[in-house]
Amino acid sequence: MAGTKCYISFSQGGKSTLTSLSSCKNNISVYGKGTTLCVPTSLSSCKKNSKSSLRVARATLAMDFLEAEEVKVDVSSILKVTATVTVKISNDVSLVKIPWPYPQNDMEPVEKGVRFQLVSTELDPSTKKPKVSKECVKDWSKCPTRKAIGGTGCLSFEVELVMDADFGEPGAILVGNNYEKELYVETISLDGFVHFSCKSWVQPAHISKEKRIFFSNKAYLPSQTPLGLKILRTKELKNKRGDGNGQRLPSDRIYDYDTYNDLGNPDKGPEYARPTLGGETNPHPRRCRTGRPSTIADVTSETPVNTLISSTYVPRDEAMEGTRRNDIHMGIWKGVLHNIPPMVTTFCNENDVRMDFSDLTRLYRSRSEAEMNLNMHGLLKFLDISGSIEEIFKFQTPKNLSCVTSYEQDDHELGRQTLAGMNPISIEKLKVYPPVSKLDPSIYGPPESDLKEEHIIGHLNGMSVQQALDENKLFILDYHDIYLPFLEKINAQEDRKAYATRTIFFLTTMGTLKPIAIELSLPPNDTNIPSKQVLTPPVDATTNWLWRLGKAHVCSNDNGVHQLVHHWLRVHACMEPFIIATHRNLSIMHPIFKLLSHHMEHALAINAMARESLISANGIIECGFSSGKYSTEMISAAYRDWWRFDLEGLPADLIRRGMAVPDETKPHGLRLLIEDYPYANDGLLIWSAIQELVNTYVNHYYPDENAVISDKELQSWYSEAINVGHADLREANWWPKLSNPDSLTEILTILIWTASAQHAALNFGQYHYGAYVPNRPPLMQKLIPQPHDDEYASFMADPQGYFLASLPSLFDSTKYMAVIDIISAHSHEEEYLGEIKDAYIRWTGEPDIIDAFYRFSVNIKKTENEIHRRNVDPRLRNRCGAGVPPYELLIPTSEPGVTGRGVPNSITI
């Protein structure tokens, strides 16, 4: 009976354990229909004694059997299998759980405990329904096998499940909760041979009568689903989709779509109203639906959540829990403490205190953590803060600023950070000089730039402009078209002033970038103010200060585009529809769900927090960035005019920006035009490792294009992500066609890259690159003075004072620093790319897949070693040299905290 795998139950002293014959080191043959076993004389590796009776349950996995001495076995009785259950009982006081706004279902009193019932992969031939075990109810608090699992908050206990001898292979387990509180089920393991990675909250029966369905860790494409699991597979997906109606409750596990219609609150007044993101007027990816009631003033707007008593709905298993939530709360409290001194200073003055460089130097700790006293108790211990009282009010000194000696970026550092800073994905090759706008000239004026040959010719090392273009020596940071349509509104706001900027860089013989011209544009409305002006490197004291102010405006725009477009839109917002579609369309048994699951964790919860406090009315972005209340409109314009999924992969993005050209002779199939481009060089190593893993994985499950096309769950997943989740761009012709294994590999590699390495490169360097505000101000309060301005005389008299007055106030600066300190930190329970913790369990019986993940882990470790080597290579001047910080953002591993390195599996903070 080749092609059959058998499980043997050894009954010893009334207790049975179920063992897979594949785990025995002996040769076994099976004849007939399960009535006779051929077993070797020696069974030393199986649980057996001389009085054991063998009972067999047949399953569907392949196993080779060899001839051996025949032993007849009675298989007429029942099987008993021991399940080891790992659970977590949460005693945290959480706004998600208190109060419980759930209907109390009318139910008869039930036995306290957890209910378990196994489901076979086979159908009962008489009922045509899945075979099930006898239901078992176990009160873990009274279980003699209960034991705590140190340091995890979990405990385990054993449950004995009884089934018929011909039960077959277990494929699912139904779990009910007869306690008063929800219960987190971590794992269930049947005698070590069948595993269920549950990782989910099970609600008490008075909230949800239905038992939860957990499938074993074996992956099945839809067409391969065993008959006994087909109904459950369909039912579980239906449960997660919901019906699209009603307000979501904290206990729900429903994934659905909605527009961003909850960013404002018109009931507080028209000044708090904000446009809906998503739809024809303001295109945007969709979010997870919450179903809260509409506002009174505007029925199209959803009432914002009251964060004092509740939190924005995310499906229950997406909510922040335990250590990760505590880490965020700890970061918030640290931020409060750090802001006390500037807050007191501000409140003691009638107006916001202007930034002063001496104030900045006092904001940072002067001593390392190792030199501090260990006076840790009470609040200080909770906040993980050591040292004197003075030190707890100070910020960590940014890595990028080992000592504060300058109050603005020098030209070399500005160029270096375009390649190795917190926003290394805006720099482009300059294709045409002067650059030309793509905006409507009837609205925004002539598309031609005011940049002329005479502005840059003296900085090209003797080259002509055309020669510099031909030899790939000119590059640009172009923020003209993204800012200009909104400048009139932005600059009408109080204490907000911005330009549409273009910055030209020259690639030196040392492989570094040097800024050689800055163009500053305004809407062509005021005849008294020039709509365009060009700044070039300084030649005297006055032009030196003007150049510094120009660079500050460039960095402010760079900061805004980084946060709004590259970080929020391209990573957080554009990933959310794919995450929702994955849960709605791919069964947890689906191999693609299993591949993506680690890369989807935490993103919905973080995005929900962003809607509460980051991109909402009067949120962090509006209060802290130049774009203010028009930030979301800028995001929408970037999504409509610029974002393309097919160009979100690293190689395609580099080619789109002209930073690389295809070259099949190079290791990654392309050649970088700037050889020392740390983000690209390190990123390509990670991209290639991900691509290799995904390619092996996809081809294992999908040997040909028919397998991809005929997978209904997979096709529904991709179609829904586009047509519903990205509905405003569904008609675009650039979406990859999901038609073969290669296209599936491309799509999945983009998603995993975006959630892991791309997010890491954009997020975890924010504090170390941005915490010295004069280097990267999030907003500017003044335009560059013109000779006819009233303020020109004060600028000439005190240029440093004018520069400082252009920056955010001291209190606004420290608020911004506290925010980027929180979001740049790694949790104590972070899981990093390449870490292999449970591959042998998650892909039980799939040795090729397990091997692929171990190769991936090795490749990621090699990447880390290579990055360390590059960071000490003196030839690489953008990452090594006197006073030059190493580029560490794509080093895969990290310690907890604000480290400026580490690539988590998913979008986390």
Short mmCIF file of C-alpha atoms in Angstrom, two decimals, residues 182-345:
data_model
loop_
_atom_site.label_atom_id
_atom_site.label_comp_id
_atom_site.label_asym_id
_atom_site.label_seq_id
_atom_site.Cartn_x
_atom_site.Cartn_y
_atom_site.Cartn_z
CA GLU A 182 -10.98 35.55 25.95
CA LEU A 183 -8.17 33.04 25.65
CA TYR A 184 -5.12 33.22 23.39
CA VAL A 185 -4.29 29.84 21.89
CA GLU A 186 -0.65 29.74 20.82
CA THR A 187 -0.16 26.18 19.57
CA ILE A 188 -1.67 22.70 19.74
CA SER A 189 0.49 19.67 19.10
CA LEU A 190 -0.71 16.08 18.78
CA ASP A 191 1.96 13.85 20.26
CA GLY A 192 4.56 15.87 18.39
CA PHE A 193 3.56 14.78 14.88
CA VAL A 194 0.64 17.06 13.93
CA HIS A 195 0.98 20.75 14.75
CA PHE A 196 -1.52 23.59 14.79
CA SER A 197 0.01 27.10 14.89
CA CYS A 198 -3.10 28.87 16.16
CA LYS A 199 -1.78 32.23 17.43
CA SER A 200 -5.26 33.63 17.88
CA TRP A 201 -7.71 34.87 20.49
CA VAL A 202 -10.71 32.65 21.13
CA GLN A 203 -13.69 34.54 22.45
CA PRO A 204 -15.86 33.20 25.29
CA ALA A 205 -19.04 31.36 24.36
CA HIS A 206 -21.27 34.17 25.61
CA ILE A 207 -19.75 36.38 22.89
CA SER A 208 -19.38 33.86 20.09
CA LYS A 209 -21.21 30.53 20.07
CA GLU A 210 -19.24 29.17 17.13
CA LYS A 211 -16.14 27.14 17.76
CA ARG A 212 -12.95 28.46 16.24
CA ILE A 213 -11.42 26.50 13.38
CA PHE A 214 -7.68 25.86 13.41
CA PHE A 215 -6.06 23.95 10.59
CA SER A 216 -2.93 21.86 10.87
CA ASN A 217 0.31 23.28 9.54
CA LYS A 218 0.20 21.34 6.31
CA ALA A 219 -0.25 23.56 3.25
CA TYR A 220 -2.90 22.77 0.64
CA LEU A 221 -3.74 24.56 -2.57
CA PRO A 222 -7.53 24.85 -2.95
CA SER A 223 -7.65 22.01 -5.47
CA GLN A 224 -5.68 19.77 -3.10
CA THR A 225 -7.86 20.34 -0.04
CA PRO A 226 -8.83 17.01 1.54
CA LEU A 227 -12.55 16.29 1.39
CA GLY A 228 -12.86 16.47 5.16
CA LEU A 229 -11.57 20.08 5.23
CA LYS A 230 -13.28 21.67 2.23
CA ILE A 231 -16.34 22.90 4.09
CA LEU A 232 -14.27 24.25 6.97
CA ARG A 233 -11.90 26.02 4.56
CA THR A 234 -14.80 27.83 2.94
CA LYS A 235 -16.47 28.59 6.28
CA GLU A 236 -13.37 30.09 7.86
CA LEU A 237 -12.85 32.48 4.95
CA LYS A 238 -16.51 33.50 5.08
CA ASN A 239 -16.20 34.23 8.80
CA LYS A 240 -13.24 36.56 8.17
CA ARG A 241 -14.98 38.42 5.36
CA GLY A 242 -18.12 39.33 7.29
CA ASP A 243 -21.12 40.81 5.54
CA GLY A 244 -19.94 44.42 5.27
CA ASN A 245 -22.59 45.71 7.67
CA GLY A 246 -22.66 47.07 11.19
CA GLN A 247 -20.06 48.47 13.54
CA ARG A 248 -17.11 46.23 14.22
CA LEU A 249 -16.60 45.12 17.81
CA PRO A 250 -13.20 44.64 19.45
CA SER A 251 -13.69 40.86 19.47
CA ASP A 252 -14.42 40.61 15.73
CA ARG A 253 -12.04 38.97 13.28
CA ILE A 254 -13.55 40.61 10.20
CA TYR A 255 -11.48 42.12 7.38
CA ASP A 256 -13.22 44.52 5.05
CA TYR A 257 -12.49 47.73 3.11
CA ASP A 258 -13.41 51.38 3.51
CA THR A 259 -12.18 54.81 2.48
CA TYR A 260 -10.21 57.09 4.79
CA ASN A 261 -13.27 59.07 5.83
CA ASP A 262 -12.34 59.29 9.51
CA LEU A 263 -9.41 61.72 9.50
CA GLY A 264 -11.44 64.78 10.48
CA ASN A 265 -14.31 65.57 12.80
CA PRO A 266 -16.71 68.11 11.24
CA ASP A 267 -18.93 67.89 14.33
CA LYS A 268 -16.28 69.96 16.14
CA GLY A 269 -16.49 72.68 13.50
CA PRO A 270 -15.73 73.19 9.81
CA GLU A 271 -12.04 73.79 10.57
CA TYR A 272 -11.80 70.14 11.69
CA ALA A 273 -13.34 68.72 8.50
CA ARG A 274 -10.96 66.82 6.23
CA PRO A 275 -11.47 65.38 2.76
CA THR A 276 -12.07 61.67 2.37
CA LEU A 277 -9.09 59.80 0.98
CA GLY A 278 -10.25 57.24 -1.56
CA GLY A 279 -12.49 57.95 -4.52
CA GLU A 280 -12.35 59.99 -7.69
CA THR A 281 -11.58 63.32 -6.02
CA ASN A 282 -8.79 62.14 -3.72
CA PRO A 283 -7.52 58.71 -4.83
CA HIS A 284 -5.95 56.60 -2.10
CA PRO A 285 -5.63 52.94 -1.09
CA ARG A 286 -8.39 51.57 1.11
CA ARG A 287 -8.20 50.86 4.83
CA CYS A 288 -9.75 48.29 7.13
CA ARG A 289 -13.42 49.01 7.69
CA THR A 290 -14.60 49.83 11.23
CA GLY A 291 -18.27 50.69 10.60
CA ARG A 292 -18.46 53.51 13.16
CA PRO A 293 -21.47 55.84 12.78
CA SER A 294 -21.26 58.91 10.56
CA THR A 295 -20.82 62.40 11.90
CA ILE A 296 -23.85 64.65 12.25
CA ALA A 297 -22.41 67.48 10.18
CA ASP A 298 -21.34 65.23 7.29
CA VAL A 299 -22.91 61.82 6.74
CA THR A 300 -20.02 60.82 4.45
CA SER A 301 -17.54 61.18 7.32
CA GLU A 302 -17.10 58.55 10.00
CA THR A 303 -16.99 59.60 13.63
CA PRO A 304 -13.38 59.45 14.87
CA VAL A 305 -12.66 57.13 17.74
CA ASN A 306 -12.34 58.63 21.22
CA THR A 307 -8.82 57.50 22.04
CA LEU A 308 -9.30 58.30 25.75
CA ILE A 309 -11.71 55.42 26.20
CA SER A 310 -11.23 53.20 23.18
CA SER A 311 -9.04 52.49 20.16
CA THR A 312 -9.66 52.11 16.45
CA TYR A 313 -10.96 48.70 15.45
CA VAL A 314 -8.62 46.21 13.92
CA PRO A 315 -9.40 42.49 13.71
CA ARG A 316 -8.75 41.02 17.14
CA ASP A 317 -5.59 39.16 16.26
CA GLU A 318 -4.10 42.33 14.74
CA ALA A 319 -4.29 44.36 17.97
CA MET A 320 -1.08 45.33 19.76
CA GLU A 321 -0.53 43.12 22.78
CA GLY A 322 1.88 42.47 25.61
CA THR A 323 5.50 43.49 25.27
CA ARG A 324 5.07 45.37 22.00
CA ARG A 325 2.26 47.51 23.39
CA ASN A 326 4.23 48.14 26.57
CA ASP A 327 7.25 49.21 24.52
CA ILE A 328 5.12 51.81 22.73
CA HIS A 329 3.65 53.09 26.00
CA MET A 330 7.14 53.26 27.46
CA GLY A 331 8.28 55.31 24.48
CA ILE A 332 5.37 57.70 24.91
CA TRP A 333 6.21 58.26 28.58
CA LYS A 334 9.85 58.84 27.73
CA GLY A 335 8.74 61.42 25.17
CA VAL A 336 6.65 63.18 27.80
CA LEU A 337 9.62 63.37 30.15
CA HIS A 338 11.95 64.60 27.42
CA ASN A 339 9.50 67.42 26.62
CA ILE A 340 9.03 68.70 30.16
CA PRO A 341 11.98 71.16 30.16
CA PRO A 342 11.14 72.84 26.81
CA MET A 343 7.43 72.82 27.72
CA VAL A 344 8.15 74.62 30.99
CA THR A 345 10.38 77.09 29.16
#
